[in-house]
Amino acid sequence: MTSPKRLIVNLFEMNTPGHITHGLWRQEGNQREHYKSIGYWLELARVAEAAGFDSIFIADVIGAYDVYRDSLEPAVTEGLQIPNNDPLLVIPAMAAVTKHIGFGVTFSTSYEPPFAFARRMSTLDHLTEGRVGWNIVTSYLPNAARNFGLEDQIPHATRYEIADEYMDVVYKLWEGSWDDDAVVVDRERGVFSDATKVRPIDHVGTHFKVAGPHLSEPSPQRTPLLFQASASTSGIAFASKHAEVLFTADRPYGALARNMQVIQDAAVERGRSTDDLKFVVMATVIVGRTDEEVAEKLERYRSFISEEGKFIHQSVPFRPLDHPGDITVREALEREGRQDLIEAGGLPLAFTVAQYCQAVDEAWDQKQFFSAGTPEKVADDIERWLDEDGIDGINLRQYHSFETALDFGELVTPVLRARGRMRDAYVDGETLRERIFGHPRLPETHPAAQYRGGANL
Ligand SMILES: Cc1cc2nc3c(=O)[nH]c(=O)nc-3n(C[C@H](O)[C@H](O)[C@H](O)COP(=O)(O)O)c2cc1C
């Protein structure tokens, strides 16, 4: 008999009051405003490790949301991803009070050159003893572009072209610049590192020129575990080449299986194995000991959800809530004098405003990966996601810090463990990649491996 598929669970976080459950920071007892304190992160790390999670996954943006209402004001007022702090800097603190939990961290390839980032990630991989992962993003906010000296967004396809070269640079630094046995620490001979085993990378490309050598010695994973989310053609091409843990869009609704298949096929075409890819979706779990407790939590969840938050976060370029629901999106745009948006395409002009709002709602509040119930019911739903929808894991949306993680650990983890869906304990000394894939470093079929031992530099 084959053993059941094990669930990957990442706690979805961001160094900010309002990440993706907009408005919910207002709930009593929610700790979101303490995101800026080190105590918040220490507690979060302890709770997540006690719950048996695989990692804490920290999202990030490097700009503010200012498209909706053509203004910064809605996002600032709602605490929607602003204020926000740097996601990398909280990791060493969390690593110091835990032994096992991993840390996925988001960093963009679009604005800061790769050399310094490669060193920062190697530092984190050393300090966490191989527990770090990287969510590769190209950044979608126009304000981010203006923060880094540009007039506007780099075109989408160009962002992925830059990202592809960025990956090439960091792979050369992480995998090719130092041999495993380069550091000898020979006190008698006075040799710290064997200089014949450390080399520059001399990368000269279209977007980057990096001499090297890498300044960090090889870390436990060398390349951190690679996460990526993509929906577009160029995003999927990138993911199939580079990513190990993938967030796949369920857009249009019901297309998840097809989207996963497209990525798997593209990866296999590149010589990668489907065993080297895992698919993770964002999921909401609201669990209680009794039906009454679930109903109370669900009611609380619904009553605090911000209507506007979804529009702000999705950078919706008009004001659906200012119009009657029965006029079309085209009419709403005409009333706002936005002929430019009508001509640009991209919005469903024939939808009524009510239909449009519903579509945004559904995209947001996930019809599919939303489970509210007692522990057995939630575990049944999660097992169905694994076995029927074909996913490998979830990024657990926090609707309350720390209630979401505490509830999951106390009520859901024991049931999933009893059903063989989560492990009973962590394995000592395991790196994050080992936990997910069973091996500490990237497989030979991954493009980063071509640089090992200084080959192909
Ligand atoms: C689960 C998940 C997490 C994401 N986290 C971030 C993030 O932290 N920062 C960011 O700029 N983009 C984030 N994104 C957006 C993706 O990087 C990407 O832009 C999006 O999926 C659209 O895909 P595309 O780039 O192929 O168009 C996330 C997407 C998903 C689905």
mmCIF file of N, CA, C and O and ligand atoms in Angstrom, residues 12 14 19 57-61 106 135-140 156 159-160 228-236 247-248 281-282 395, ligand 1:
data_model
loop_
_atom_site.group_PDB
_atom_site.id
_atom_site.type_symbol
_atom_site.label_atom_id
_atom_site.label_comp_id
_atom_site.label_asym_id
_atom_site.label_seq_id
_atom_site.Cartn_x
_atom_site.Cartn_y
_atom_site.Cartn_z
ATOM 1 N N PHE A 12 1.252 31.752 5.889
ATOM 2 C CA PHE A 12 1.405 32.901 4.981
ATOM 3 C C PHE A 12 1.483 34.181 5.818
ATOM 4 O O PHE A 12 0.560 34.500 6.573
ATOM 5 N N MET A 14 3.312 38.401 6.248
ATOM 6 C CA MET A 14 3.947 39.566 5.630
ATOM 7 C C MET A 14 4.289 40.517 6.762
ATOM 8 O O MET A 14 3.578 40.561 7.772
ATOM 9 N N HIS A 19 -2.001 41.958 5.246
ATOM 10 C CA HIS A 19 -1.409 41.262 4.110
ATOM 11 C C HIS A 19 -2.466 40.906 3.075
ATOM 12 O O HIS A 19 -2.580 41.548 2.036
ATOM 13 N N PHE A 57 6.063 31.652 5.440
ATOM 14 C CA PHE A 57 6.311 32.182 4.099
ATOM 15 C C PHE A 57 5.987 33.672 4.106
ATOM 16 O O PHE A 57 4.838 34.061 4.351
ATOM 17 N N ILE A 58 6.977 34.506 3.870
ATOM 18 C CA ILE A 58 6.790 35.950 4.053
ATOM 19 C C ILE A 58 6.718 36.657 2.698
ATOM 20 O O ILE A 58 7.706 36.708 1.956
ATOM 21 N N ALA A 59 5.542 37.195 2.403
ATOM 22 C CA ALA A 59 5.358 37.960 1.167
ATOM 23 C C ALA A 59 6.019 39.332 1.313
ATOM 24 O O ALA A 59 6.407 39.736 2.406
ATOM 25 N N ASP A 60 6.129 40.051 0.194
ATOM 26 C CA ASP A 60 6.704 41.394 0.266
ATOM 27 C C ASP A 60 6.352 42.207 -0.970
ATOM 28 O O ASP A 60 6.261 41.668 -2.066
ATOM 29 N N VAL A 61 6.156 43.486 -0.763
ATOM 30 C CA VAL A 61 6.104 44.425 -1.895
ATOM 31 C C VAL A 61 7.023 45.599 -1.566
ATOM 32 O O VAL A 61 7.221 45.927 -0.404
ATOM 33 N N THR A 106 10.319 36.617 0.310
ATOM 34 C CA THR A 106 10.089 37.172 -1.027
ATOM 35 C C THR A 106 11.131 38.238 -1.348
ATOM 36 O O THR A 106 11.424 39.092 -0.507
ATOM 37 N N ASN A 135 11.034 33.255 -2.457
ATOM 38 C CA ASN A 135 9.902 33.448 -3.365
ATOM 39 C C ASN A 135 10.331 34.473 -4.401
ATOM 40 O O ASN A 135 10.468 35.660 -4.097
ATOM 41 N N ILE A 136 10.568 33.997 -5.623
ATOM 42 C CA ILE A 136 11.090 34.877 -6.676
ATOM 43 C C ILE A 136 9.928 35.666 -7.274
ATOM 44 O O ILE A 136 8.986 35.075 -7.800
ATOM 45 N N VAL A 137 9.985 36.983 -7.184
ATOM 46 C CA VAL A 137 8.942 37.801 -7.804
ATOM 47 C C VAL A 137 9.586 38.866 -8.689
ATOM 48 O O VAL A 137 10.754 39.219 -8.515
ATOM 49 N N THR A 138 8.782 39.366 -9.634
ATOM 50 C CA THR A 138 9.296 40.435 -10.499
ATOM 51 C C THR A 138 8.642 41.776 -10.155
ATOM 52 O O THR A 138 8.966 42.775 -10.784
ATOM 53 N N SER A 139 7.726 41.789 -9.184
ATOM 54 C CA SER A 139 7.068 43.010 -8.679
ATOM 55 C C SER A 139 6.062 43.596 -9.669
ATOM 56 O O SER A 139 6.416 43.935 -10.784
ATOM 57 N N TYR A 140 4.843 43.733 -9.177
ATOM 58 C CA TYR A 140 3.778 44.189 -10.075
ATOM 59 C C TYR A 140 3.315 45.617 -9.809
ATOM 60 O O TYR A 140 2.445 46.129 -10.477
ATOM 61 N N HIS A 156 6.084 43.617 -18.619
ATOM 62 C CA HIS A 156 5.984 42.313 -17.966
ATOM 63 C C HIS A 156 6.987 41.284 -18.536
ATOM 64 O O HIS A 156 7.745 40.645 -17.791
ATOM 65 N N ARG A 159 10.476 42.030 -17.601
ATOM 66 C CA ARG A 159 10.769 41.703 -16.194
ATOM 67 C C ARG A 159 11.197 40.232 -16.072
ATOM 68 O O ARG A 159 12.127 39.901 -15.338
ATOM 69 N N TYR A 160 10.515 39.367 -16.792
ATOM 70 C CA TYR A 160 10.891 37.947 -16.717
ATOM 71 C C TYR A 160 12.220 37.667 -17.427
ATOM 72 O O TYR A 160 12.965 36.781 -17.025
ATOM 73 N N GLN A 228 7.915 30.064 -6.474
ATOM 74 C CA GLN A 228 7.495 31.080 -7.438
ATOM 75 C C GLN A 228 6.014 30.959 -7.756
ATOM 76 O O GLN A 228 5.469 29.855 -7.767
ATOM 77 N N ALA A 229 5.388 32.100 -7.989
ATOM 78 C CA ALA A 229 3.973 32.113 -8.377
ATOM 79 C C ALA A 229 3.866 32.702 -9.763
ATOM 80 O O ALA A 229 4.413 33.770 -10.019
ATOM 81 N N SER A 230 3.174 32.027 -10.655
ATOM 82 C CA SER A 230 3.040 32.607 -11.991
ATOM 83 C C SER A 230 1.670 32.310 -12.557
ATOM 84 O O SER A 230 1.026 31.331 -12.200
ATOM 85 N N ALA A 231 1.256 33.181 -13.445
ATOM 86 C CA ALA A 231 -0.040 33.002 -14.093
ATOM 87 C C ALA A 231 0.087 33.211 -15.593
ATOM 88 O O ALA A 231 -0.638 32.631 -16.384
ATOM 89 N N SER A 232 1.055 34.051 -16.006
ATOM 90 C CA SER A 232 1.183 34.446 -17.407
ATOM 91 C C SER A 232 2.036 33.449 -18.189
ATOM 92 O O SER A 232 2.704 32.588 -17.597
ATOM 93 N N THR A 233 2.080 33.615 -19.500
ATOM 94 C CA THR A 233 2.907 32.734 -20.330
ATOM 95 C C THR A 233 4.376 32.865 -19.953
ATOM 96 O O THR A 233 5.075 31.867 -19.761
ATOM 97 N N SER A 234 4.857 34.113 -19.814
ATOM 98 C CA SER A 234 6.285 34.250 -19.478
ATOM 99 C C SER A 234 6.556 33.788 -18.047
ATOM 100 O O SER A 234 7.611 33.217 -17.753
ATOM 101 N N GLY A 235 5.577 34.003 -17.158
ATOM 102 C CA GLY A 235 5.730 33.535 -15.780
ATOM 103 C C GLY A 235 5.813 32.016 -15.713
ATOM 104 O O GLY A 235 6.627 31.448 -14.977
ATOM 105 N N ILE A 236 4.984 31.363 -16.489
ATOM 106 C CA ILE A 236 4.962 29.898 -16.473
ATOM 107 C C ILE A 236 6.254 29.334 -17.081
ATOM 108 O O ILE A 236 6.824 28.362 -16.577
ATOM 109 N N PHE A 247 3.222 28.204 -6.843
ATOM 110 C CA PHE A 247 1.849 28.611 -6.563
ATOM 111 C C PHE A 247 1.176 28.715 -7.912
ATOM 112 O O PHE A 247 1.624 29.459 -8.769
ATOM 113 N N THR A 248 0.115 27.970 -8.055
ATOM 114 C CA THR A 248 -0.509 27.930 -9.364
ATOM 115 C C THR A 248 -1.864 28.592 -9.299
ATOM 116 O O THR A 248 -2.617 28.395 -8.366
ATOM 117 N N VAL A 281 -1.175 25.929 -2.978
ATOM 118 C CA VAL A 281 -2.186 26.980 -3.183
ATOM 119 C C VAL A 281 -2.417 27.747 -1.882
ATOM 120 O O VAL A 281 -2.163 27.223 -0.801
ATOM 121 N N MET A 282 -2.922 28.945 -2.035
ATOM 122 C CA MET A 282 -3.298 29.711 -0.855
ATOM 123 C C MET A 282 -4.626 29.147 -0.340
ATOM 124 O O MET A 282 -5.527 28.882 -1.139
ATOM 125 N N ASN A 395 -0.558 27.440 1.454
ATOM 126 C CA ASN A 395 -0.098 28.615 2.188
ATOM 127 C C ASN A 395 -1.294 29.067 3.001
ATOM 128 O O ASN A 395 -2.310 29.490 2.426
HETATM 129 C C1 LIG B 1 0.580 32.767 -3.299
HETATM 130 C C2 LIG B 1 1.156 33.961 -4.003
HETATM 131 C C3 LIG B 1 2.073 34.776 -3.358
HETATM 132 C C4 LIG B 1 2.608 35.897 -3.988
HETATM 133 N N1 LIG B 1 3.456 36.692 -3.294
HETATM 134 C C5 LIG B 1 3.913 37.819 -3.883
HETATM 135 C C6 LIG B 1 4.721 38.723 -3.149
HETATM 136 O O1 LIG B 1 4.981 38.518 -1.962
HETATM 137 N N2 LIG B 1 5.190 39.818 -3.771
HETATM 138 C C7 LIG B 1 4.917 40.092 -5.082
HETATM 139 O O2 LIG B 1 5.400 41.103 -5.596
HETATM 140 N N3 LIG B 1 4.145 39.254 -5.817
HETATM 141 C C8 LIG B 1 3.625 38.143 -5.232
HETATM 142 N N4 LIG B 1 2.803 37.314 -5.936
HETATM 143 C C9 LIG B 1 2.506 37.630 -7.351
HETATM 144 C C10 LIG B 1 3.339 36.763 -8.290
HETATM 145 O O3 LIG B 1 4.719 36.985 -8.102
HETATM 146 C C11 LIG B 1 2.982 36.997 -9.753
HETATM 147 O O4 LIG B 1 3.213 38.324 -10.098
HETATM 148 C C12 LIG B 1 1.531 36.683 -10.023
HETATM 149 O O5 LIG B 1 1.266 35.350 -9.647
HETATM 150 C C13 LIG B 1 1.167 36.902 -11.491
HETATM 151 O O6 LIG B 1 1.906 36.028 -12.313
HETATM 152 P P1 LIG B 1 2.705 36.549 -13.591
HETATM 153 O O7 LIG B 1 3.909 37.267 -13.079
HETATM 154 O O8 LIG B 1 3.053 35.303 -14.347
HETATM 155 O O9 LIG B 1 1.803 37.464 -14.358
HETATM 156 C C14 LIG B 1 2.244 36.201 -5.316
HETATM 157 C C15 LIG B 1 1.316 35.379 -5.964
HETATM 158 C C16 LIG B 1 0.758 34.289 -5.336
HETATM 159 C C17 LIG B 1 -0.244 33.448 -6.070
#
